[in-house]
């Protein structure tokens, strides 16, 4: 249970106090009415004694009576009411008492922490204490107990009466008549001889004090000094009222008086009462939510006590008829006489307060306590005298009074459902009366023994109501005994409650019993037992009682040693429900709010929904609209597990409440809970949406909201833009460079304010999610913005933020259209649990700072929106269910993680994607592509056109482009490439010349070209437009040559176009336009090329150019799979390009014009290459290339012109860069070798370097749609080294194997020179007669002279060893006869200078005729500088066969 102001002892003692009745004369009532009080009310605040009283028990022992309180009430006679239930008036009073006692908002709430719960709740429940106090003091008197029977009666007469003694006599007779005439069952009197105490009331402001003293002296003579008292009051004059403020202790006691007056009204004025009570009840029901917590009482309670007290202004009953007639008039008079609630006791001074306090003390000590002591003695004497010789009081009473013999009772004795009913003089009741008297004067030990005795008597007689009462009071007496000689018998209380409730059907007594027992159990820390007891007492007959007891049970659960929070919350919900049924809406709301703390955020979604719904309804009823809206928002925003029907009901309730709250007088737009906005998913797009293809034109793809954001792609575009910016800024990227971002989302860098351009739209894509299972209808959806214009142009608006919020309130968007045009989506329908994007547009017309704040819209449930058009009535109904509001777009920036403070705390950076700066006009370019292919053969050349359009009002310049595949396209090396007549006829992309009539196919044509002529050697290409500027509205068209990628498959090729404004000094330095194409490349030809040294010695060479040539073999295979409909390929020309070498002539044995290849066919072409002329092979700085064309057809293609030369240089550049990157990757981590070794390696490689680039130009004949098309293309092969094969197809890179980490450093491996290069230092040639005839009959030995020519291919000195003793064991040489030998010197050691040629004469000796292979010698060589190295065996030429004939 909750904490209480009173201790448990004070509470139990105050529950049972001596009752004193009051009968006043009319004049005395008039005197007290000057203070807005009757006499009983006047005494009430002073009824607790401040000093101890004393009483002697039957054993003559002095018993101290501490802290005694008496209860003084007016005599009210009304018909007997059942003690088993409260009357409607009593119920109404209790309802109002609870209603008027509300928790103070400013009071500090108790905080309890249990587990991970932190609960705030009110530790005290003053409304429960007020209910309990009023309930106990307004219980109807019962015949089975005497605790609430009157012990004494105060007879009050004014000193202004003519003959006061006569008035005393009348009042005394009136009291005797009420008690003994039998006409009245109420009030009930404790003992027949009731104490009468005579009080003379003297009004100090209006009366003769001396006369009063005289009358008092006479009274003392007549009634004895202990039986009368002179009370002087009203010492304060009317004029003094305003000067001094006297405390008012009466207000808190007025509720009880209200109940007694109601009871009197029931008896006296039924006609009037009917209207009064009905008004009272209706006022409580209707106006209960208009209460203010400061008043302390309901509106009805402020007026009714005064009216009702006027009825009881007289203590004598014979005057009531006269009062009845003037009731209304008297009430009006009294209301006019007295002021508000604060004017009680206005005529009393503090001395008067002391007089009243002293009077109560005198009455109690000198009148009441002696009277009780005398009655205790008398009762004890009666009981003891009847006891006889029996030892126990119990057996004695049974023997003398026959209480235990139920059959002997008279037949006419009344019975009830509770068992036996005793007559008033029954001895068992005398025992009970004795126990009650002892209890009232705090003699608990003696009271317990009498209660215990009476309990046995009652149980033996089966008088269950009496037995339950005795059990109840025996338990209370046991608890209150000083020193606790025996434990509290809780089972007594349980039995009593069960008997009251189940046997006697008396819930009032059961409730009293439960209240007492629960408080006692709570004081002993037995919260679980107390909670069980309280929960058992809940029933359907009283919602208010059930609510209060359930709330106390909840407090028991939370006050346990281990708090049971969920039980607390559950029972608070039950209490709130019962409070709601009882009409106590404020208390119901409080209970639900306290329970919500436990259920919130714990996954109890259905419970949360129920609580929030109830809180919303109760708050709305109590005129707390903001709380109601908040509660309904919670239901709608959480992921609800309710059914669609229930969610629809919640939504309609919310819309109704919201509409009622707003009431059309909106000052600012409120926040709406639906639909949910995924703020971080908001995307912002700057610029016009791209135009799609127009006829044959294909527009650049650029950026759109339909594209998914890819981080890798964004990085790629950023690097392309950096290349462009660096090319413009002399190779350096500026420090303030920010990559262009047209579309901002959660993954982009949003730390800077984005730049938007005036007159270009801003599109905001907002992601809405409908969490409900019912549809939502949004209408008039638009963006909410705030705009601060620049101060330069618009001085009148400078610095002032302009917003469209007021426009949206008035639903008129036209006012701000001259600043920013806001697009409105008139209808936006969302299905159940749907996530949907809305694209909202703004068009700025001025420069400045724009802040996109949120969205504004009308919300309604879709069902009502669909029903709206049916009838006019529904339209008006649904018009009420449409609410107008907003939601803000609040985007949290990225988590900061730079500094130590950032890492320690959770900090987020800004996200400014919704805060663009509107900049002055910028150029805007659109790019269109014409005749652009989607599929190409590998190496195919195709001509397309590109169109550039300036669609803005500003001129643009500095047009550039870069690409991820710079070798895919070219704009040409000159501004325009003139087309030759031949190429125009054949629709060829190449520049061609017809072959002169005298030339044979295979003849060579040369041209020397400087690399500078092809000025587009970087990845960034300047686009050659006339005048380098595009004026507003102007467009230009340029040719674009494309070459199919060398590798088959689908290729993603990205272009980035760059342009600037012709005006300088603008915030946006440049703009870019993206374009992505996908090209499907299919296989065409595979070219393998190799070179080997010619075996012809230099001086025998037929080539008059000198310096022996190289043979070039080209192996061409058609690897096309005919998927593209290719019928055959023709090799029409082979060209070479190199700084040092050139193709000299075609030495194919077959003299066909060109080479035709159908699918899977191969052909081999053979060419001789020679070195360029010495004056042509200039220094590397100029880099002049010799292009040699060997045409195999009727026309010659100029390979050095556009596009052939462009693609050649681009492919060379890309292959060089890839080779450079691969070599740099390989070189990482290697240990640098010795300088001499590296020099030697370079020297050896140089001797085998060729550096000859081949261009194979082909035509393909394709059948498409029954038409023959001719495609053309070129393949490139780079021959770098003699003897090493090169291919036009790049080998696929194999995945690197996983390398294990090595933690120990290993020694670097010894540097091994490449053996292939070292085996080609010396070139050998054998010169001999092919046929030699010898007469073996004459001479058995045939000796043939053979000349060996040694050529040093390197520039260094070489040591050479020639060994003639070698016998070849290869299978090739075994096929011919090998029985010959070299004669003469068989081993030579020579030294050759760089590029020296040396001839040796050898002799071969044959024994018989045959065919012999002379190439059996072995040549070893090593550079002179390498002392430590062994000689390397040199590659020998092909077999040298000689035929020896016998003559």
Short mmCIF file of C-alpha atoms in Angstrom, two decimals, residues 297-509:
data_model
loop_
_atom_site.label_atom_id
_atom_site.label_comp_id
_atom_site.label_asym_id
_atom_site.label_seq_id
_atom_site.Cartn_x
_atom_site.Cartn_y
_atom_site.Cartn_z
CA UNK A 297 -13.63 20.36 -3.73
CA UNK A 298 -15.92 20.01 -6.68
CA UNK A 299 -18.17 22.82 -7.79
CA UNK A 300 -21.18 21.07 -6.32
CA UNK A 301 -19.49 20.77 -2.94
CA UNK A 302 -18.91 24.49 -2.74
CA UNK A 303 -22.60 25.31 -2.76
CA UNK A 304 -24.43 22.36 -1.29
CA UNK A 305 -23.01 22.25 2.25
CA UNK A 306 -24.39 25.67 3.02
CA UNK A 307 -27.85 24.90 1.73
CA UNK A 308 -28.07 21.62 3.56
CA UNK A 309 -26.71 22.96 6.82
CA UNK A 310 -29.50 25.49 6.92
CA UNK A 311 -31.87 22.56 7.31
CA UNK A 312 -30.08 21.34 10.40
CA UNK A 313 -29.79 24.78 11.91
CA UNK A 314 -32.05 23.70 14.72
CA UNK A 315 -31.40 20.72 16.91
CA UNK A 316 -35.08 20.33 17.80
CA UNK A 317 -37.22 18.36 15.43
CA UNK A 318 -40.50 20.23 16.03
CA UNK A 319 -39.14 23.29 14.22
CA UNK A 320 -38.25 21.39 11.05
CA UNK A 321 -41.60 21.96 9.36
CA UNK A 322 -41.21 25.69 9.58
CA UNK A 323 -37.65 25.39 8.27
CA UNK A 324 -38.87 23.33 5.32
CA UNK A 325 -41.01 26.12 3.98
CA UNK A 326 -38.25 28.67 4.12
CA UNK A 327 -35.46 26.40 2.98
CA UNK A 328 -34.71 28.13 -0.30
CA UNK A 329 -35.06 31.56 1.19
CA UNK A 330 -32.80 30.70 4.09
CA UNK A 331 -30.20 29.22 1.79
CA UNK A 332 -30.19 32.39 -0.28
CA UNK A 333 -29.94 34.53 2.83
CA UNK A 334 -27.07 32.52 4.15
CA UNK A 335 -25.26 32.64 0.84
CA UNK A 336 -25.62 36.38 0.82
CA UNK A 337 -24.44 36.63 4.41
CA UNK A 338 -21.31 34.59 4.13
CA UNK A 339 -18.63 34.74 1.51
CA UNK A 340 -16.65 31.98 -0.05
CA UNK A 341 -15.06 28.96 1.50
CA UNK A 342 -12.37 31.02 3.20
CA UNK A 343 -14.73 32.87 5.61
CA UNK A 344 -15.32 30.08 8.14
CA UNK A 345 -14.85 31.27 11.74
CA UNK A 346 -14.71 34.93 10.73
CA UNK A 347 -15.95 36.13 14.17
CA UNK A 348 -13.55 33.98 16.18
CA UNK A 349 -10.25 35.11 17.57
CA UNK A 350 -7.39 32.85 18.51
CA UNK A 351 -8.56 33.17 22.11
CA UNK A 352 -11.94 31.83 21.02
CA UNK A 353 -10.12 28.86 19.47
CA UNK A 354 -8.49 28.25 22.83
CA UNK A 355 -11.89 28.53 24.56
CA UNK A 356 -13.35 25.86 22.32
CA UNK A 357 -10.29 23.61 22.81
CA UNK A 358 -10.57 24.06 26.59
CA UNK A 359 -14.29 23.29 26.48
CA UNK A 360 -13.66 20.00 24.69
CA UNK A 361 -11.02 19.05 27.23
CA UNK A 362 -13.29 19.90 30.17
CA UNK A 363 -16.17 17.98 28.67
CA UNK A 364 -14.04 14.92 28.02
CA UNK A 365 -12.09 14.76 31.27
CA UNK A 366 -14.85 15.85 33.63
CA UNK A 367 -17.87 14.52 31.83
CA UNK A 368 -17.29 11.82 29.23
CA UNK A 369 -14.45 9.74 30.70
CA UNK A 370 -15.98 9.54 34.21
CA UNK A 371 -19.29 8.54 32.61
CA UNK A 372 -17.56 5.75 30.65
CA UNK A 373 -15.62 4.63 33.75
CA UNK A 374 -18.88 4.43 35.73
CA UNK A 375 -20.59 2.35 33.02
CA UNK A 376 -17.62 -0.01 32.78
CA UNK A 377 -17.84 -0.64 36.52
CA UNK A 378 -21.57 -1.20 36.37
CA UNK A 379 -21.31 -3.64 33.49
CA UNK A 380 -18.44 -5.44 35.14
CA UNK A 381 -20.39 -5.73 38.40
CA UNK A 382 -23.38 -7.15 36.53
CA UNK A 383 -21.25 -9.70 34.74
CA UNK A 384 -19.28 -10.70 37.85
CA UNK A 385 -22.39 -10.98 40.00
CA UNK A 386 -23.88 -13.39 37.50
CA UNK A 387 -20.69 -15.35 37.23
CA UNK A 388 -21.33 -17.40 40.39
CA UNK A 389 -18.89 -20.18 41.16
CA UNK A 390 -17.93 -20.78 37.54
CA UNK A 391 -14.37 -20.09 36.74
CA UNK A 392 -14.72 -18.65 33.29
CA UNK A 393 -16.64 -15.63 32.33
CA UNK A 394 -17.74 -17.53 29.24
CA UNK A 395 -19.33 -20.46 31.09
CA UNK A 396 -20.87 -18.11 33.64
CA UNK A 397 -22.65 -16.05 31.06
CA UNK A 398 -23.88 -19.18 29.37
CA UNK A 399 -25.17 -20.59 32.65
CA UNK A 400 -27.01 -17.51 33.83
CA UNK A 401 -28.23 -16.18 30.49
CA UNK A 402 -28.56 -19.42 28.57
CA UNK A 403 -26.81 -17.89 25.57
CA UNK A 404 -25.43 -21.22 24.38
CA UNK A 405 -28.76 -22.98 24.14
CA UNK A 406 -30.18 -22.00 20.83
CA UNK A 407 -33.27 -24.30 20.93
CA UNK A 408 -34.39 -22.76 24.23
CA UNK A 409 -34.73 -19.35 22.64
CA UNK A 410 -38.24 -18.11 22.11
CA UNK A 411 -39.78 -19.07 18.77
CA UNK A 412 -40.64 -15.46 18.01
CA UNK A 413 -36.96 -14.46 18.16
CA UNK A 414 -36.04 -12.78 14.87
CA UNK A 415 -33.62 -14.51 12.52
CA UNK A 416 -31.66 -13.24 9.57
CA UNK A 417 -29.30 -14.58 6.91
CA UNK A 418 -26.49 -13.91 9.37
CA UNK A 419 -27.91 -16.26 11.94
CA UNK A 420 -29.36 -15.32 15.30
CA UNK A 421 -30.44 -11.78 16.23
CA UNK A 422 -30.11 -10.92 19.95
CA UNK A 423 -32.44 -8.62 21.90
CA UNK A 424 -30.73 -5.48 23.32
CA UNK A 425 -30.67 -6.86 26.90
CA UNK A 426 -29.09 -10.17 25.93
CA UNK A 427 -26.09 -11.02 28.17
CA UNK A 428 -23.89 -11.74 25.09
CA UNK A 429 -24.47 -8.17 23.97
CA UNK A 430 -23.57 -6.88 27.43
CA UNK A 431 -20.20 -8.59 27.07
CA UNK A 432 -19.78 -6.98 23.65
CA UNK A 433 -20.83 -3.58 25.07
CA UNK A 434 -18.29 -3.96 27.85
CA UNK A 435 -15.56 -4.82 25.30
CA UNK A 436 -16.45 -1.81 23.13
CA UNK A 437 -16.32 0.57 26.11
CA UNK A 438 -12.89 -0.74 27.10
CA UNK A 439 -11.71 -0.43 23.50
CA UNK A 440 -12.87 3.20 23.21
CA UNK A 441 -10.81 4.21 26.24
CA UNK A 442 -7.75 2.28 24.99
CA UNK A 443 -7.91 -0.57 27.52
CA UNK A 444 -7.06 -3.05 24.77
CA UNK A 445 -6.02 -6.00 26.95
CA UNK A 446 -9.32 -6.09 28.81
CA UNK A 447 -11.20 -5.41 25.55
CA UNK A 448 -9.42 -8.38 23.88
CA UNK A 449 -10.47 -10.78 26.65
CA UNK A 450 -14.10 -9.65 26.43
CA UNK A 451 -14.09 -9.82 22.60
CA UNK A 452 -12.58 -13.29 22.78
CA UNK A 453 -15.27 -14.41 25.23
CA UNK A 454 -18.06 -12.89 23.17
CA UNK A 455 -16.67 -14.51 20.01
CA UNK A 456 -17.03 -17.97 21.54
CA UNK A 457 -20.58 -17.23 22.68
CA UNK A 458 -21.60 -15.94 19.27
CA UNK A 459 -20.02 -18.85 17.42
CA UNK A 460 -21.71 -21.37 19.66
CA UNK A 461 -25.02 -19.66 18.92
CA UNK A 462 -24.24 -19.50 15.18
CA UNK A 463 -24.78 -15.72 15.36
CA UNK A 464 -22.37 -15.13 12.47
CA UNK A 465 -22.71 -11.36 12.16
CA UNK A 466 -21.96 -10.92 15.88
CA UNK A 467 -19.15 -13.47 15.73
CA UNK A 468 -17.53 -11.72 12.78
CA UNK A 469 -17.68 -8.38 14.61
CA UNK A 470 -16.08 -9.91 17.71
CA UNK A 471 -13.35 -11.57 15.62
CA UNK A 472 -12.61 -8.30 13.87
CA UNK A 473 -12.27 -6.28 17.07
CA UNK A 474 -10.37 -9.05 18.86
CA UNK A 475 -7.75 -8.92 16.08
CA UNK A 476 -7.55 -5.12 16.26
CA UNK A 477 -7.29 -5.19 20.07
CA UNK A 478 -4.52 -7.78 19.89
CA UNK A 479 -2.60 -5.57 17.48
CA UNK A 480 -3.04 -2.41 19.58
CA UNK A 481 -1.93 -3.92 22.90
CA UNK A 482 1.19 -2.25 24.22
CA UNK A 483 4.25 -4.48 24.12
CA UNK A 484 2.46 -6.91 21.77
CA UNK A 485 1.96 -9.80 24.24
CA UNK A 486 0.43 -11.84 21.41
CA UNK A 487 0.99 -11.76 17.61
CA UNK A 488 -1.55 -10.16 15.31
CA UNK A 489 -4.15 -12.87 14.52
CA UNK A 490 -4.55 -12.24 10.79
CA UNK A 491 -6.67 -15.37 10.47
CA UNK A 492 -9.26 -13.69 12.70
CA UNK A 493 -9.54 -10.90 10.18
CA UNK A 494 -9.69 -13.30 7.24
CA UNK A 495 -12.50 -15.23 8.87
CA UNK A 496 -14.35 -12.01 9.72
CA UNK A 497 -14.04 -10.71 6.12
CA UNK A 498 -15.20 -14.01 4.68
CA UNK A 499 -18.17 -14.12 7.09
CA UNK A 500 -19.19 -10.52 6.40
CA UNK A 501 -18.92 -10.96 2.65
CA UNK A 502 -20.11 -14.50 1.98
CA UNK A 503 -22.44 -15.29 4.91
CA UNK A 504 -23.82 -11.91 5.92
CA UNK A 505 -23.59 -10.31 2.45
CA UNK A 506 -22.45 -7.14 4.14
CA UNK A 507 -19.77 -5.55 1.90
CA UNK A 508 -19.57 -2.37 4.00
CA UNK A 509 -18.37 -4.20 7.10
#
